[in-house]
Coordinates of C-alpha atoms and ligand atoms in Angstrom, one line a residue:
X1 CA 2.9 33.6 -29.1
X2 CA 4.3 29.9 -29.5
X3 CA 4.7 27.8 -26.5
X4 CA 5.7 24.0 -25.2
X5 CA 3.1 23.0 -22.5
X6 CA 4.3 20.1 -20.7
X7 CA 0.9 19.3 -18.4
X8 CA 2.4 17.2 -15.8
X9 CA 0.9 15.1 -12.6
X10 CA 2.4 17.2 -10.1
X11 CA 3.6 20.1 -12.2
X12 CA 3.0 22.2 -15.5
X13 CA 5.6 23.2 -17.8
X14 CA 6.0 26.0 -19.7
X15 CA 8.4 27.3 -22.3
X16 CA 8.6 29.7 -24.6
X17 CA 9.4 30.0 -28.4
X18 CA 12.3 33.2 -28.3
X19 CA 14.3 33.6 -31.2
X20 CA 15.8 30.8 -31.4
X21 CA 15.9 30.3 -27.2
X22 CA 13.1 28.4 -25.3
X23 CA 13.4 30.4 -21.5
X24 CA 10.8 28.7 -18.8
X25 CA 8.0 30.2 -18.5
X26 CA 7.4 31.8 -14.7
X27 CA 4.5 32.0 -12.7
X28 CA 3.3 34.2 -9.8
X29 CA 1.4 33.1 -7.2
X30 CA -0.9 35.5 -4.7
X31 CA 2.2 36.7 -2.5
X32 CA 3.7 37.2 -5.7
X33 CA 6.7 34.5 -5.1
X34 CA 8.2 33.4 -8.7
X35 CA 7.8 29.7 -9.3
X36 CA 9.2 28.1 -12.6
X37 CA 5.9 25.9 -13.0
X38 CA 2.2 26.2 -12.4
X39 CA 0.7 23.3 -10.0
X40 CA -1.3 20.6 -11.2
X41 CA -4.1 20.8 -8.5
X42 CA -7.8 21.7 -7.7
X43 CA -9.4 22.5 -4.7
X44 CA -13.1 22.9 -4.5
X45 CA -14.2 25.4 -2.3
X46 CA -17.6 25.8 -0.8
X47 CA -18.0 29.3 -1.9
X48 CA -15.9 30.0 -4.5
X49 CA -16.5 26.9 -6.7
X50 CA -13.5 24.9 -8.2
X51 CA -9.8 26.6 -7.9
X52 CA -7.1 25.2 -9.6
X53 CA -3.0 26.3 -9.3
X54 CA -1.7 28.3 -6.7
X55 CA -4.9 29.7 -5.7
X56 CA -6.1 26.3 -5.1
X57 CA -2.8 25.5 -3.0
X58 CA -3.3 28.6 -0.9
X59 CA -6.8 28.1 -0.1
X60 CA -6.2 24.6 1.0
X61 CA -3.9 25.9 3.1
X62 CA -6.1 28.7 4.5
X63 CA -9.1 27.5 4.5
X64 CA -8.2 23.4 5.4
X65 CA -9.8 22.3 1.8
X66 CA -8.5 19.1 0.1
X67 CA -6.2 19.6 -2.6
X68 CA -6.9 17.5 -5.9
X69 CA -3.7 15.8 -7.1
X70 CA -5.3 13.4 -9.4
X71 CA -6.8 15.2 -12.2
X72 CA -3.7 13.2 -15.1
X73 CA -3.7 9.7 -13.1
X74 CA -7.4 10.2 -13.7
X75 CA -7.2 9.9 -17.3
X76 CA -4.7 7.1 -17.5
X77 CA -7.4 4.6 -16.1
X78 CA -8.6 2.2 -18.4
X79 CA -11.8 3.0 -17.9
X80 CA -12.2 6.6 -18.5
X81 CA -14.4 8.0 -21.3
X82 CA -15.5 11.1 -21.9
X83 CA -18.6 10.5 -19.5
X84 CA -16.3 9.7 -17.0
X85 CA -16.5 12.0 -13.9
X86 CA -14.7 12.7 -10.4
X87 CA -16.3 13.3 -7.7
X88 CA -16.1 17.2 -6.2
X89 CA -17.6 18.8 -3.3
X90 CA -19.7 15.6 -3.3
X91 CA -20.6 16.3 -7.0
X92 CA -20.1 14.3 -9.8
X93 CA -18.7 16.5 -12.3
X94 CA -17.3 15.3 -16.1
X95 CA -13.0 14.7 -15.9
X96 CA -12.5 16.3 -18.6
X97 CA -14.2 19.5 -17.8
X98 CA -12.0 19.6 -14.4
X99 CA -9.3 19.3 -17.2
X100 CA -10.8 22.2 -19.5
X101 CA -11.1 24.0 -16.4
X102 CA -7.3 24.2 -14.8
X103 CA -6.0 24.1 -18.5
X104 CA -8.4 27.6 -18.4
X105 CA -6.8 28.7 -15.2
X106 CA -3.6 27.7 -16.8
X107 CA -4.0 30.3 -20.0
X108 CA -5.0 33.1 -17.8
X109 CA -2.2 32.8 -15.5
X110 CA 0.3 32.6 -18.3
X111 CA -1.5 35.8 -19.6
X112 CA -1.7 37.7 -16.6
X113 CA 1.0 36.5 -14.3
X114 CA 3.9 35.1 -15.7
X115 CA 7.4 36.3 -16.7
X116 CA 5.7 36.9 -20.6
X117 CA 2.7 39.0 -19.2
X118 CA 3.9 41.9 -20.5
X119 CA 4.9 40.5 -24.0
X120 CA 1.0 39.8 -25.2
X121 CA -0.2 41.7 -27.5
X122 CA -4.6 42.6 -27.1
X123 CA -6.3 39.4 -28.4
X124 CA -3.0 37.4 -29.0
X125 CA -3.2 33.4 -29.7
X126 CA -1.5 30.7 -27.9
X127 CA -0.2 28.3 -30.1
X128 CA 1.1 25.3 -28.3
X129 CA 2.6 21.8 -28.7
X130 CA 1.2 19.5 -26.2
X131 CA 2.4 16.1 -24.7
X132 CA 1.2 13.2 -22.8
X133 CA 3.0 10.0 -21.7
X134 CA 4.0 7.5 -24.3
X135 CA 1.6 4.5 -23.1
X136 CA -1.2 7.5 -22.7
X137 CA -4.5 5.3 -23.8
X138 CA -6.5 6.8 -26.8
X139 CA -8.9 8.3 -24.7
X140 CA -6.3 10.0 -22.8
X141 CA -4.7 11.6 -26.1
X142 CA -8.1 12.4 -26.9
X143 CA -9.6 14.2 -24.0
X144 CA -5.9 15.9 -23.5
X145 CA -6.7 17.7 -27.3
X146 CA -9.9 18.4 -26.2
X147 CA -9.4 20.1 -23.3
X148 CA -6.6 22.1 -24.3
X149 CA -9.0 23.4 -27.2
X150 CA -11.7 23.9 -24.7
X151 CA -9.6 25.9 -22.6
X152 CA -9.1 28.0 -25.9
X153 CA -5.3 27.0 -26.9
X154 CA -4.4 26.6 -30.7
X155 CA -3.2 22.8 -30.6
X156 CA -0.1 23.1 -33.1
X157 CA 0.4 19.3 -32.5
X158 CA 0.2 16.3 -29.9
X159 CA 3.6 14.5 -29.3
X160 CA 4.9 11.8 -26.8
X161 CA 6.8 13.0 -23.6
X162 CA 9.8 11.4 -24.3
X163 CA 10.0 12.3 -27.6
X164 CA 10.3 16.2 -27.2
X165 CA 12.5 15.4 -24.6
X166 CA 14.4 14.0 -27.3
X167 CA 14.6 17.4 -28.8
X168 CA 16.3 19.5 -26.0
X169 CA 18.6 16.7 -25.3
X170 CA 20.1 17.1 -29.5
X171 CA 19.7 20.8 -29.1
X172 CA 21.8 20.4 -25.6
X173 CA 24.3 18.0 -26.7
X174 CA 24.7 17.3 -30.2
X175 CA 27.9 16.4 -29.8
X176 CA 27.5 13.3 -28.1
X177 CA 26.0 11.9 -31.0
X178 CA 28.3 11.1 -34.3
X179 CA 28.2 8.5 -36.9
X180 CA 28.6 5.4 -34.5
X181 CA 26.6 6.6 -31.9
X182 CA 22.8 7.6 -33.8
X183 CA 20.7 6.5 -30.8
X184 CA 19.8 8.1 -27.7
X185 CA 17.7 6.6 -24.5
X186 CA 15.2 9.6 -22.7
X187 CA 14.5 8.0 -19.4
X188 CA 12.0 10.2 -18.1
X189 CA 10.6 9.6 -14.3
X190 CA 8.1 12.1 -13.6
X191 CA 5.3 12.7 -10.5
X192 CA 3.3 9.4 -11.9
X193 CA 4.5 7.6 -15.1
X194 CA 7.3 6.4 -16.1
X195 CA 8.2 6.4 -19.9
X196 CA 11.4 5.2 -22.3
X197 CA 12.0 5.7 -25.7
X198 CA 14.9 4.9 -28.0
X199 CA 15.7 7.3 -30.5
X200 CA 17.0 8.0 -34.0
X201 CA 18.7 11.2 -34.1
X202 CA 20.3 12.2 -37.7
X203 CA 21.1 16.0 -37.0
X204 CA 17.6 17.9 -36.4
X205 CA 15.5 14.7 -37.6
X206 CA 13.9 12.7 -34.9
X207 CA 13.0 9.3 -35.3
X208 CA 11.4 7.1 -32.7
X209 CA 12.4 3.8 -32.9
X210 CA 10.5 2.4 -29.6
X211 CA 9.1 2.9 -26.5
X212 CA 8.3 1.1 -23.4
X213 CA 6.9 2.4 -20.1
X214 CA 4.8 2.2 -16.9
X215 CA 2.0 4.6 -16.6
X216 CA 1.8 3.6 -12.8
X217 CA 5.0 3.9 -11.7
X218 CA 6.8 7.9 -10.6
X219 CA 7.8 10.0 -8.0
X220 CA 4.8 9.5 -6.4
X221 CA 5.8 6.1 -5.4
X222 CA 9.0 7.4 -3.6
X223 CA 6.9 9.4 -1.5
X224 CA 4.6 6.9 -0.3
X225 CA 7.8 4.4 -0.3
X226 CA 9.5 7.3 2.2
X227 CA 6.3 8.1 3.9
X228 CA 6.4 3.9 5.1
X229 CA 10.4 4.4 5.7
X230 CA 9.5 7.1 8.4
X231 CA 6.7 5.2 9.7
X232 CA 8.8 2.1 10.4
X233 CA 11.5 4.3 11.9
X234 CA 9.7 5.2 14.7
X235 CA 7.4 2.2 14.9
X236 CA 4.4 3.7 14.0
X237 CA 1.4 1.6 12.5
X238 CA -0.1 3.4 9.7
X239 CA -3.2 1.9 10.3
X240 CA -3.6 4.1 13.9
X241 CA -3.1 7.5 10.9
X242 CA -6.3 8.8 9.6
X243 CA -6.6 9.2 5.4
X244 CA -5.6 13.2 6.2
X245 CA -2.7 12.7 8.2
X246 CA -0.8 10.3 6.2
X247 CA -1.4 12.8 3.1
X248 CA 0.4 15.3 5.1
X249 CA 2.7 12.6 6.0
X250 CA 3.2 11.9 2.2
X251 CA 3.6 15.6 1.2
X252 CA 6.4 16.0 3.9
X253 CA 7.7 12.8 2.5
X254 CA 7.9 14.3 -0.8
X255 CA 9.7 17.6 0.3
X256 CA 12.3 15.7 2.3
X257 CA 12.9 13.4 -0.5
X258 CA 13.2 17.0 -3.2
X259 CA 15.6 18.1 -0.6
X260 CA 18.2 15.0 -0.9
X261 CA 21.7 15.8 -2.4
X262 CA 24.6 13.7 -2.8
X263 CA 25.6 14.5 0.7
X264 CA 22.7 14.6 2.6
X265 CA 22.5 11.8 5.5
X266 CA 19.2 12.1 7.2
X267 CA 15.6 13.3 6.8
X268 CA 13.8 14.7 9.5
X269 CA 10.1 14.0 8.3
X270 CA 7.0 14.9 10.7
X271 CA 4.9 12.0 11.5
X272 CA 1.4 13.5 12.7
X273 CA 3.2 15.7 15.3
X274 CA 6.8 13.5 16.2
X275 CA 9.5 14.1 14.3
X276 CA 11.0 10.4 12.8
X277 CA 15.0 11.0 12.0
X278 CA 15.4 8.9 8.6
X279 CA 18.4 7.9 7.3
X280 CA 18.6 8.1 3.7
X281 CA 20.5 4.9 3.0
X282 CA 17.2 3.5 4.7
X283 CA 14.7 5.1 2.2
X284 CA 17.5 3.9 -0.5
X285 CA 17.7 0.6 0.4
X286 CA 13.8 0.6 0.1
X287 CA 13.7 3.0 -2.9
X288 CA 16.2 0.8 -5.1
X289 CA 13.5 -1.9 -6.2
X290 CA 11.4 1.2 -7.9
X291 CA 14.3 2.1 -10.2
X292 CA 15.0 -1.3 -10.8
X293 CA 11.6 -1.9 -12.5
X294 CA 12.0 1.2 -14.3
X295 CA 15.2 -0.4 -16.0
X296 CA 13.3 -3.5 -16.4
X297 CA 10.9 -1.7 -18.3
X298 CA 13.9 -0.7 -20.7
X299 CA 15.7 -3.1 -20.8
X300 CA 13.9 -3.8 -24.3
X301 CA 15.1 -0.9 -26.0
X302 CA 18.7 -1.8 -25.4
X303 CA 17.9 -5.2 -27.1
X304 CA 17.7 -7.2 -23.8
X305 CA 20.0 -8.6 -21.7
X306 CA 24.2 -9.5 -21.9
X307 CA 25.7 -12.9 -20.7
X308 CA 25.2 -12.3 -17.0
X309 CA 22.0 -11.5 -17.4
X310 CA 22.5 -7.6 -17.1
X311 CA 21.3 -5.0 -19.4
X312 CA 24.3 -3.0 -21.1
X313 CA 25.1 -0.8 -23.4
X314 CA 27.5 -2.7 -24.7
X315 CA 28.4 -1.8 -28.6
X316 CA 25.1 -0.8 -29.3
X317 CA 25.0 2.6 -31.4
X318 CA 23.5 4.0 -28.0
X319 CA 24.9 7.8 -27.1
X320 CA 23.3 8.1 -23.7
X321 CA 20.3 7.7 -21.6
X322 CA 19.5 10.9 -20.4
X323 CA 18.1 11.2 -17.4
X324 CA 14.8 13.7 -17.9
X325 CA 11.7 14.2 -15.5
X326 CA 11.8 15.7 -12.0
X327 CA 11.5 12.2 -10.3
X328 CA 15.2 11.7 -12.2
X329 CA 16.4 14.5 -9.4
X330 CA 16.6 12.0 -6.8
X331 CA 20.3 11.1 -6.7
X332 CA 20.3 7.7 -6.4
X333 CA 18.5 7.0 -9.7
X334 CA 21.5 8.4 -12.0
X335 CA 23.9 6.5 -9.3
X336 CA 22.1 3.2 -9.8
X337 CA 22.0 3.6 -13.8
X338 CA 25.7 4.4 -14.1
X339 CA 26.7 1.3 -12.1
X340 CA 24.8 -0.3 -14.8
X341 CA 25.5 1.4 -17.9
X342 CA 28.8 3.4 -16.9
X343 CA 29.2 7.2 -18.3
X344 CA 26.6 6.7 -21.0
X345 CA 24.0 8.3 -18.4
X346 CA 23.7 12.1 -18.6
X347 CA 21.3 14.0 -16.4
X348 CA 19.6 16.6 -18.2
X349 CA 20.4 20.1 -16.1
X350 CA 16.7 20.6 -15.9
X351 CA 15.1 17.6 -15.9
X352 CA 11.6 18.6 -14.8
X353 CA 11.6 21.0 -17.8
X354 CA 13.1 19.3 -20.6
X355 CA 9.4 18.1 -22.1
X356 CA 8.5 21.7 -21.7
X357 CA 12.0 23.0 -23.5
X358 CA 11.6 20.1 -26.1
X359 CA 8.0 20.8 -26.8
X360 CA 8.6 24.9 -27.3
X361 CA 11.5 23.3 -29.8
X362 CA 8.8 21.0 -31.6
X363 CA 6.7 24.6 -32.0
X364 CA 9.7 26.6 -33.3
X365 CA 9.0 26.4 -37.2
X366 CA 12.8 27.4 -37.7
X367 CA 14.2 25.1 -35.7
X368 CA 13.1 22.8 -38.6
X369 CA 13.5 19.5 -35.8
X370 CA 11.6 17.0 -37.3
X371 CA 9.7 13.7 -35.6
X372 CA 8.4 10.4 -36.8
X373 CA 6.8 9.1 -33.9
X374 CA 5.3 5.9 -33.0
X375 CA 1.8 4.7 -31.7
X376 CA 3.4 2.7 -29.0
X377 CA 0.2 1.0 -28.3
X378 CA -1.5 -1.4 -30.7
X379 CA -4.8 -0.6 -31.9
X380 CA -7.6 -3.9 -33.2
X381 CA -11.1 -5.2 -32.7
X382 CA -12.8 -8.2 -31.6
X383 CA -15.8 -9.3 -33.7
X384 CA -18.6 -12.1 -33.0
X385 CA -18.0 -15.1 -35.2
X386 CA -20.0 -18.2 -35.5
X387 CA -23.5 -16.9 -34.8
X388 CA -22.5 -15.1 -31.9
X389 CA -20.9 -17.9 -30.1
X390 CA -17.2 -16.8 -30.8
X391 CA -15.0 -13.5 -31.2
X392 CA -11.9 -13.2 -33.7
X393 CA -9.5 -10.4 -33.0
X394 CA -8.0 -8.3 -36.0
X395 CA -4.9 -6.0 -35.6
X396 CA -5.8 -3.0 -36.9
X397 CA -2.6 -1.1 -35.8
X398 CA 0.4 -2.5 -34.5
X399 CA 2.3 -0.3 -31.8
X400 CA 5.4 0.6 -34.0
X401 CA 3.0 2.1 -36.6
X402 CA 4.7 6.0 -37.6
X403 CA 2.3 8.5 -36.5
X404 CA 3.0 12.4 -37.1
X405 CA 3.4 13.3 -40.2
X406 CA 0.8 12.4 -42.4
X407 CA -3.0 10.6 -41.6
X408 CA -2.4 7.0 -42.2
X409 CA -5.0 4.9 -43.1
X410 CA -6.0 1.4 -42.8
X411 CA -9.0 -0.4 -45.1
X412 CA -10.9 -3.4 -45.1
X413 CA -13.6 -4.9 -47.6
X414 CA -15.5 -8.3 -47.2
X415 CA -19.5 -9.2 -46.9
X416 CA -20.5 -10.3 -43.3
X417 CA -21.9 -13.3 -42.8
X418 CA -23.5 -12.0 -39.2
X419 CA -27.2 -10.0 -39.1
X420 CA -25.4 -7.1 -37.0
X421 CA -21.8 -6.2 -36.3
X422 CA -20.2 -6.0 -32.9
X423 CA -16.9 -4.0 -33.0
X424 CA -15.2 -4.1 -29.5
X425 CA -11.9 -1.9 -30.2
X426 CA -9.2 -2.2 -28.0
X427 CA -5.4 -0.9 -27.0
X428 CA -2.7 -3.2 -25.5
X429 CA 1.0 -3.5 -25.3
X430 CA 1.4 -6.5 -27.4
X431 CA 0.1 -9.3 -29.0
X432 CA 0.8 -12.8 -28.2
X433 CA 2.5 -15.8 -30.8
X434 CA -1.3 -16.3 -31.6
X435 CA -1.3 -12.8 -32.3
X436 CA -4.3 -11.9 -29.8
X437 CA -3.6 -8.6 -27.8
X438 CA -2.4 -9.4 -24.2
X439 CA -0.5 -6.8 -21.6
X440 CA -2.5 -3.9 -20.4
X441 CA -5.7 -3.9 -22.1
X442 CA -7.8 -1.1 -22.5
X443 CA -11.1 -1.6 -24.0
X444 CA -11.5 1.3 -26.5
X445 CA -15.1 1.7 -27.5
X446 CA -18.1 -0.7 -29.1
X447 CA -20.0 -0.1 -31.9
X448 CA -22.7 -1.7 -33.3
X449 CA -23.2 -2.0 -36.7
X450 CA -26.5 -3.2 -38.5
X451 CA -25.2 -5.2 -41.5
X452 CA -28.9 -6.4 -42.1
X453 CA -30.5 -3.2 -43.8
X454 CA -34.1 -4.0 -42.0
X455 CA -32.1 -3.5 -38.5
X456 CA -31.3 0.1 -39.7
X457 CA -32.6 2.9 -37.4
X458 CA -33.7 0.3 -34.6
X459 CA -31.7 -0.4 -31.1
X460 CA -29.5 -2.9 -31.8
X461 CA -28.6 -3.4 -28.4
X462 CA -31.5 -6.2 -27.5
X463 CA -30.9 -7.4 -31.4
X464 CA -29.1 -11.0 -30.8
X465 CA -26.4 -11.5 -33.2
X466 CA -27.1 -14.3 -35.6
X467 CA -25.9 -15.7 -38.7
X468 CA -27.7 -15.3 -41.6
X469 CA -25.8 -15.8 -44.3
X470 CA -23.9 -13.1 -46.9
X471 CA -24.7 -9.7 -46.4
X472 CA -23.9 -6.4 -48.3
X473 CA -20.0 -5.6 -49.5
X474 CA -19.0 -3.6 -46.0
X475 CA -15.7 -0.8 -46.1
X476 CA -13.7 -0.4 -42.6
X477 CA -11.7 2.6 -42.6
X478 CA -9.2 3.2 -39.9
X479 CA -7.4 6.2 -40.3
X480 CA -4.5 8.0 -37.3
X481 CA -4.2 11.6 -37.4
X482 CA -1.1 13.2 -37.1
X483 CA -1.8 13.6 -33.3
X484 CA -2.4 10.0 -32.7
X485 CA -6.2 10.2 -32.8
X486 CA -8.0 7.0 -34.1
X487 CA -11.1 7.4 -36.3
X488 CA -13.2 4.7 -38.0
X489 CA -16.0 4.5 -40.4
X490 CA -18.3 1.4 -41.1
X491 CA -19.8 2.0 -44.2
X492 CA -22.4 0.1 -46.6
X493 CA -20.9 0.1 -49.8
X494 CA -24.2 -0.4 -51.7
X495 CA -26.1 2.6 -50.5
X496 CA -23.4 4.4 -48.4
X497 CA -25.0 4.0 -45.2
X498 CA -21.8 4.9 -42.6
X499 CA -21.6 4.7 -39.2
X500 CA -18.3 7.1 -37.7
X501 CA -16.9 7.3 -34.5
X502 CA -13.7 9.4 -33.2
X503 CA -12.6 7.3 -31.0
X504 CA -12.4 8.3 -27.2
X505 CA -15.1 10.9 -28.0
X506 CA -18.0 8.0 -26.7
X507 CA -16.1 5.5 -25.5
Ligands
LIG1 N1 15.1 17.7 -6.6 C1 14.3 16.6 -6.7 N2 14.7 15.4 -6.2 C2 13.9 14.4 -6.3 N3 12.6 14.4 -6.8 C3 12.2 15.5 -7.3 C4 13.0 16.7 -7.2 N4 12.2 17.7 -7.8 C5 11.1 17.2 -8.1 N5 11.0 15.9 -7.8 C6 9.9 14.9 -8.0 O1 9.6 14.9 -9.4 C7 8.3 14.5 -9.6 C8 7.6 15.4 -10.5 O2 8.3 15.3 -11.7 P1 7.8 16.0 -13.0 O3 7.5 17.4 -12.7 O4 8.7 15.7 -14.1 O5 6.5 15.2 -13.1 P2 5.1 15.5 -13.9 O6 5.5 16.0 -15.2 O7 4.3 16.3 -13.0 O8 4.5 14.0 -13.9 P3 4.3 13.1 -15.1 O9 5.4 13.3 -16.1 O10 4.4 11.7 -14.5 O11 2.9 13.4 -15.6 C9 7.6 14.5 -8.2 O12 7.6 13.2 -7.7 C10 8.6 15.3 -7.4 O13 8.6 15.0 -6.0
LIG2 MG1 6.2 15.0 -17.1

């Protein structure tokens, strides 16, 4: 069985390879309802243990438990690592085994209660494409692949959101696109992060040309954004709510704001027990400023901004932006991109599944869609210089590096000058006319490297770094692997003594 698995921050996404046709996956939950996505929650229950999905849903509900939206926003922060834990039912227990654990729940609910049930055969694989946001960190990439292998899935490849989306908007509307118009824009707002990325298309081949994105900014952010609309309406103070009533206040926020159509006028939104009657050009007028920095945030990949100061279209080889990611639903985002970019701006007909559609497409061996993909982050390392008193910086990666189809690999030779070698690798959006990293820095991982064979074997973390003049001939190797995972190996070319590290496995 070959699937697209779109693991979301509010919702997962699943779609099926079927001759040619990639249906939604649907789930069942305990009443036996039909739901076209399985929810992106834990609840930890005092007898049960951890629950994730709908069971978690419905024993929060039942039982009063806290529900656990956070598990994806988790691994985004900059500084998560593999050790890195959340904290449940006053336990401290590792992220990425919360992770292993719901993708677990995930696998057995698409086994035993989903529209495709019936259709496993005893023993039958998953093989999956998998996703995360554009600007995911390393680490994120890393302990996403793990998990899903943990949870037993056969990992056919990693991609970026945007880019599958890429793939069910050409399988959708291939037309749009002809020998003028090669480019499209996928503006995908989901539940937490916002991402962008311009496109190549040339008929099934896929080439990334850039990305730009916010992994901070989503639907979420409407919520809260309605949540202080209601508030104000009826003159409320949100400091007189407690932490559990303005959660509730923020989930009704978010089922009002799902329930807006063109038409609608008013939300009635229940604020701890009194109903406040919001109009919506209220929550619009507030809501605007968060889908203007989402267009900020793309303006790059039009290629800036026109005389007045606007980003257009213009006569750039642009076919559309197309609207994916359930956030996208709200109607005043398309509204507020077409007075910007006119009839370029299509709405995909289901945006919260596209990635999922676009990802069963990127599994889908005979669909024969190819991708070139970029890293979209830059990759380099600080060093100590000058006996310890400085640090140089060296780009190992720069963000529009392809990544995808084949390892690439990056080498570097010399003989250190330093007793021990203090790698500090990071990621960041760019690099500065100086060419040092700047905008969203994530440090990576350190290692420590004993250029000085006598320091080999001992903790080098008390060892102070001094110069003492040339050392042995010392190889870097960098290498990507097709799913975007970094590895390096420090290696003493003399007597091949190496030190290797994949990258987000011990940050
Ligand atoms: N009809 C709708 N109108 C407005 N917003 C909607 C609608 N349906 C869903 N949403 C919002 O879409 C968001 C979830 O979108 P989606 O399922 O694409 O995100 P996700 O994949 O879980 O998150 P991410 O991609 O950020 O990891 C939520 O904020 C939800 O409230
Ligand atoms: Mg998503």
């Amino acid at each position: 069985m070959r699937l697209g698995i779109d693991l979301g921050t509010t919702r997962t996404l699943v779609a099926r390879v079927d001759r040619g046709n990639y249906p939604v996956v649907t789930f069942f939950d305990a009443e036996g309802d039909a739901h076209d996505h399985f929810p992106s929650v834990a609840a930890h229950h005092p007898e049960r243990g951890l629950l994730f999905g709908f069971l978690a849903l419905e024993a929060a509900r039942t039982d009063d438990l806290r529900v656990i939206r956070s598990i994806k926003r988790r691994l985004a922060y900059p500084d998560v690592n593999t050790q890195t834990t959340m904290s449940i039912g006053g336990q401290p227990v590792p992220i990425v085994d919360v992770l292993a654990g719901f993708l677990t729940a995930l696998r057995t609910a698409i086994i035993e209660q989903s529209s495709i049930t019936d259709e496993f055969g005893a023993d039958e694989d998953i093989e999956t494409m998998i996703a995360v946001p554009a600007h995911a960190p390393g680490v994120q990439r890393y302990l996403t692949l793990e998990a899903f292998r943990r949870a037993g899935f056969d990992v056919l490849g990693v991609v970026n959101e945007p880019s599958a989306a890429g793939f069910e908007y050409t399988h959708r509307q291939p037309r749009t696109l002809n020998s003028k118009r090669t480019q499209v824009i996928i503006y995908d707002l989901g539940g937490g992060t916002f991402d962008s990325s311009l496109i190549r298309v040339d008929g099934t081949a896929h080439e990334v040309l850039d990305t730009a994105g916010n992994n901070r900014l989503g639907g979420d952010d409407f919520d809260v954004t309605l949540a202080q609309v209601a508030l104000a309406t009826i003159k409320r103070d949100p400091n007189t709510l407690d932490v559990r009533s303005f959660e509730r206040l923020v989930d009704d926020s978010r089922s009002a704001k799902e329930s807006i159509n063109p038409q609608t006028r008013r939300l009635a939104i229940d604020v701890d027990g009194t109903y406040a009657t919001v109009p919506v050009a209220d929550f619009y007028a507030e809501a605007v400023s968060l889908v203007d920095r989402t267009v900020e945030t793309m303006t790059p990949l039009i290629g800036g901004l026109d005389d007045q100061g606007q980003a257009s279209l213009g006569d750039t080889e642009v076919a559309g932006i197309y609207l994916v990611g359930g956030a996208s639903g709200l109607p005043l985002v398309a509204r507020r991109l077409r007075e910007q970019f006119g009839r370029r701006v299509h709405r995909s007909p289901y945006p919260a599944a596209s990635t999922a559609i676009g990802l069963a497409i990127a599994a889908d061996e005979t669909a024969g869609f190819s991708l070139r993909d970029r890293l979209s982050r830059g990759f380099g390392v600080f060093r100590e210089a000058d006996d310890g008193q400085g640090i140089s910086f060296d780009q190992i990666f720069d963000r529009t590096t392809v990544t995808g189809e084949d390892t690439f690999e990056v080498i570097r030779r010399y003989r250190p000058q330093h007793n021990i070698g203090w790698f500090r690798f990071v990621e960041y959006a760019h690099v500065d006319s100086h060419d040092l990293p700047t905008g969203d820095i994530v440090p990576f991982a350190e290692l420590l490297f004993p250029y000085a064979r006598e320091l080999r074997g001992t903790d080098l973390t008390e060892v102070p770094v001094k110069r003492v003049g040339e050392g042995p001939m010392i190889e870097e190797r960098y290498l990507i692997d097709p799913h975007g995972i970094v590895e390096v190996h420090v290696t003493d070319l003399n007597n091949n003594y190496t030190i290797s590290r994949v990258l987000g496995e011990n940050a």
